[in-house]
Amino acid sequence: MDPSIKIILLGDMGVGKTSLIHSYVLQTFQEEYKTTIGADFLNKKITIDENQIDLQIWDTAGQERFQSLNHSYYRGSDCCALVFDVTNRESFQNVSRWKEDFLQHSEPEDSESFPFVVIANKIDLTEQRVITEEEIKNWRLKNSNIPTFETSAKNFSNLDDLFLELTKKGLKRQ
Ligand code: GDP
Ligand code: MG
C-alpha cells in the first residue's frame, strides 16, 4: 500500500485554509465565503522519487472560530501547517496559539521537533498587506526556524512547493 500522510491546516477563520486545499487538490478557487467543504479531509496522490504517496489533507468545518477542534482532527497528524492571512494582523498574532493548541491536543512524542510549516496566505492582496517579510523572519527566529511559505490560493502561487514540503516533512517523521 502507498504510504499515507496526514496533513492538517490550522489558523483563524477566514485565513484561507479551505481555499488553499481546494486550489491545490481541486484546482478551483471561489471568491465567496464558505465555512465548510463538507468533508473532514481531501485526498491527493503525489509522487516523490517514483514513490506514490497518499496525502490526506484535513480541513475544519468552521469549529476553529471557537478554538474547539475535535481531538480526532489532530490525532495522527504527520505535519501541521499554521496559516495566517497577510492582510490580517490578528491572524498572524494567533499563529503561536494555534501551534500550542496543536501540541496540547495531539501530544506528539516529538513535540520539540514536530514538523510545522507556516503559511502566509493572500499575498495577491499586495495593497492590503500588513504583515511584512521582516516580521515573519523575526517570528521564525524565535520559533526554531519553522519554514514559511508565502502563498495565494487565488493565484495558486507556491501551492505545489508548499504541499511537497509538507509531504517530505511528514514522510521523514514516519
Ligand atoms: P478558512 O475559514 O480559513 O477556511 O478560509 P476560506 O478558505 O473560507 O477563505 C476565506 C475568504 O478568503 C474567502 O472569501 C476566500 O475566497 C478568500 N481567500 C482565500 N484565500 C485567498 C487568497 O489567497 N487571496 C485572496 N484574495 N482571497 C483569498
Ligand atoms: Mg474553512
Coordinates of C-alpha atoms and ligand atoms in Angstrom, one line a residue:
M1 CA 0.0 0.0 0.0
D2 CA 1.1 3.5 -0.6
P3 CA 2.4 5.4 2.4
S4 CA -0.2 7.8 3.7
I5 CA 0.5 11.2 5.3
K6 CA -1.9 13.2 7.3
I7 CA -1.5 17.0 7.0
I8 CA -3.6 19.4 9.0
L9 CA -4.2 23.1 8.5
L10 CA -4.8 25.3 11.5
G11 CA -5.4 29.0 11.8
D12 CA -8.1 31.6 12.3
M13 CA -11.3 31.6 10.5
G14 CA -11.1 33.3 7.1
V15 CA -7.4 33.0 6.5
G16 CA -7.9 30.7 3.5
K17 CA -7.5 27.1 4.8
T18 CA -10.4 25.7 2.8
S19 CA -9.3 27.8 -0.3
L20 CA -5.7 26.5 -0.1
I21 CA -6.9 22.9 0.0
H22 CA -9.4 23.4 -2.8
S23 CA -7.0 25.3 -5.0
Y24 CA -4.4 22.6 -4.6
V25 CA -6.5 19.5 -4.7
L26 CA -9.4 20.5 -6.9
Q27 CA -7.7 23.3 -8.9
T28 CA -10.7 25.7 -8.2
F29 CA -10.9 28.9 -6.3
Q30 CA -14.1 30.6 -5.1
E31 CA -14.4 34.2 -4.1
E32 CA -17.4 33.7 -1.9
Y33 CA -17.1 32.9 1.7
K34 CA -17.6 29.3 2.6
T35 CA -17.2 27.8 6.0
T36 CA -17.1 24.1 5.1
I37 CA -16.2 21.7 2.4
G38 CA -18.5 19.1 3.8
A39 CA -15.7 16.6 4.4
D40 CA -13.1 16.0 7.0
F41 CA -10.3 15.7 4.5
L42 CA -9.5 15.6 0.8
N43 CA -7.1 13.0 -0.7
K44 CA -4.4 13.7 -3.2
K45 CA -1.8 11.4 -4.7
I46 CA 1.7 12.8 -5.0
T47 CA 4.8 11.2 -6.5
I48 CA 8.2 11.7 -4.9
D49 CA 11.2 9.9 -6.3
E50 CA 8.9 7.5 -8.1
N51 CA 7.1 6.6 -4.9
Q52 CA 3.4 7.3 -4.7
I53 CA 2.2 8.9 -1.5
D54 CA -1.4 9.3 -0.4
L55 CA -2.0 12.7 1.1
Q56 CA -4.9 13.3 3.5
I57 CA -5.3 17.0 3.9
W58 CA -7.6 17.8 6.7
D59 CA -9.9 20.8 6.8
T60 CA -12.1 22.2 9.6
A61 CA -15.8 23.0 9.2
G62 CA -15.8 26.3 11.0
Q63 CA -15.1 25.0 14.5
E64 CA -11.8 26.9 14.6
R65 CA -13.9 30.0 15.4
F66 CA -14.3 28.6 18.9
Q67 CA -10.8 27.0 19.1
S68 CA -12.6 23.8 20.0
L69 CA -11.5 21.3 17.4
N70 CA -12.2 17.7 17.9
H71 CA -9.3 15.5 19.1
S72 CA -9.8 13.3 16.1
Y73 CA -8.9 16.2 13.9
Y74 CA -5.4 16.4 15.4
R75 CA -4.8 12.8 16.1
G76 CA -2.2 11.0 14.0
S77 CA -1.1 14.1 12.2
D78 CA 2.3 13.8 10.4
C79 CA 2.7 17.5 10.0
C80 CA 0.8 20.7 10.7
A81 CA 0.5 23.9 8.7
L82 CA -0.2 27.1 10.6
V83 CA -2.0 29.5 8.3
F84 CA -2.4 33.3 8.6
D85 CA -3.6 36.0 6.3
V86 CA -1.0 38.7 5.4
T87 CA -3.8 41.3 5.5
N88 CA -4.9 40.4 9.0
R89 CA -2.6 41.1 11.9
E90 CA -4.7 39.3 14.5
S91 CA -4.4 36.1 12.4
F92 CA -0.6 36.4 12.5
Q93 CA -0.6 37.0 16.2
N94 CA -2.6 33.9 16.7
V95 CA -0.2 31.6 14.9
S96 CA 1.7 30.8 18.1
R97 CA -1.6 30.0 19.8
W98 CA -2.5 27.5 17.1
K99 CA 0.8 25.9 17.5
E100 CA 0.4 25.5 21.2
D101 CA -3.2 24.3 20.7
F102 CA -1.9 21.6 18.3
L103 CA 0.8 20.4 20.7
Q104 CA -1.6 20.3 23.6
H105 CA -4.3 18.3 21.9
S106 CA -2.2 15.9 19.8
E107 CA 0.5 15.4 22.4
P108 CA 3.1 14.1 19.9
E109 CA 6.1 12.2 21.4
D110 CA 8.4 14.5 19.4
S111 CA 6.7 17.8 20.5
E112 CA 10.1 19.6 20.5
S113 CA 10.8 18.6 16.9
F114 CA 7.3 18.1 15.4
P115 CA 7.2 19.3 11.8
F116 CA 5.3 22.6 11.4
V117 CA 5.2 24.9 8.5
V118 CA 3.8 28.5 8.4
I119 CA 1.7 29.7 5.6
A120 CA 1.5 33.4 4.8
N121 CA -1.6 33.4 2.6
K122 CA -3.3 36.0 0.4
I123 CA -0.1 37.5 -1.0
D124 CA -2.0 38.6 -4.1
L125 CA -3.6 41.3 -2.0
T126 CA -0.4 43.5 -2.1
E127 CA -2.2 46.8 -1.3
Q128 CA -3.9 45.4 1.8
R129 CA -0.9 43.5 3.1
V130 CA 0.1 44.5 6.7
I131 CA 2.5 41.7 7.7
T132 CA 5.9 42.2 6.3
E133 CA 8.5 39.6 5.4
E134 CA 10.7 41.1 8.0
E135 CA 8.2 40.4 10.7
I136 CA 7.7 36.9 9.6
K137 CA 11.5 36.4 9.7
N138 CA 11.7 37.7 13.2
W139 CA 8.9 35.3 14.3
R140 CA 10.8 32.4 12.7
L141 CA 14.0 33.3 14.6
K142 CA 12.1 32.9 17.8
N143 CA 10.3 29.7 16.7
S144 CA 13.0 27.2 15.8
N145 CA 13.2 28.4 12.2
I146 CA 9.9 26.9 11.1
P147 CA 9.8 27.1 7.3
T148 CA 7.5 29.7 5.8
F149 CA 5.6 29.7 2.5
E150 CA 4.1 32.8 1.0
T151 CA 1.0 31.7 -0.9
S152 CA -2.0 32.8 -2.8
A153 CA -4.9 30.3 -3.0
K154 CA -6.4 32.7 -5.5
N155 CA -3.4 32.7 -7.9
F156 CA -2.3 29.2 -7.0
S157 CA 1.1 30.7 -6.0
N158 CA 3.6 28.3 -4.3
L159 CA 1.0 25.6 -3.6
D160 CA 2.9 22.8 -5.2
D161 CA 6.1 23.8 -3.3
L162 CA 4.2 24.1 -0.1
F163 CA 2.5 20.7 -0.2
L164 CA 5.7 19.0 -1.4
E165 CA 7.5 20.3 1.7
L166 CA 4.7 19.3 4.0
T167 CA 4.7 15.8 2.5
K168 CA 8.5 15.4 2.8
K169 CA 8.4 16.6 6.4
G170 CA 5.6 14.1 7.2
L171 CA 7.5 11.3 5.5
K172 CA 10.7 11.9 7.3
R173 CA 8.8 11.7 10.6
Q174 CA 7.3 8.2 9.9
Ligands
GDP1 P1 -11.0 29.5 6.1 O1 -12.0 30.0 7.0 O2 -9.6 29.6 6.7 O3 -11.2 28.1 5.5 O4 -10.9 30.5 4.8 P2 -11.6 30.3 3.4 O5 -10.8 29.4 2.5 O6 -13.1 30.1 3.6 O7 -11.4 31.8 2.8 C1 -11.9 33.0 3.4 C2 -12.1 34.0 2.3 O8 -10.8 34.5 1.8 C3 -12.9 33.6 1.1 O9 -13.7 34.6 0.6 C4 -11.8 33.3 0.1 O10 -12.3 33.4 -1.3 C5 -10.7 34.3 0.4 N1 -9.4 33.9 0.1 C6 -8.8 32.7 0.5 N2 -7.5 32.6 0.1 C7 -7.3 33.8 -0.6 C8 -6.1 34.3 -1.3 O11 -5.1 33.7 -1.4 N3 -6.3 35.5 -1.9 C9 -7.5 36.2 -1.8 N4 -7.5 37.4 -2.5 N5 -8.5 35.8 -1.2 C10 -8.5 34.5 -0.6
MG2 MG -12.8 26.7 6.0

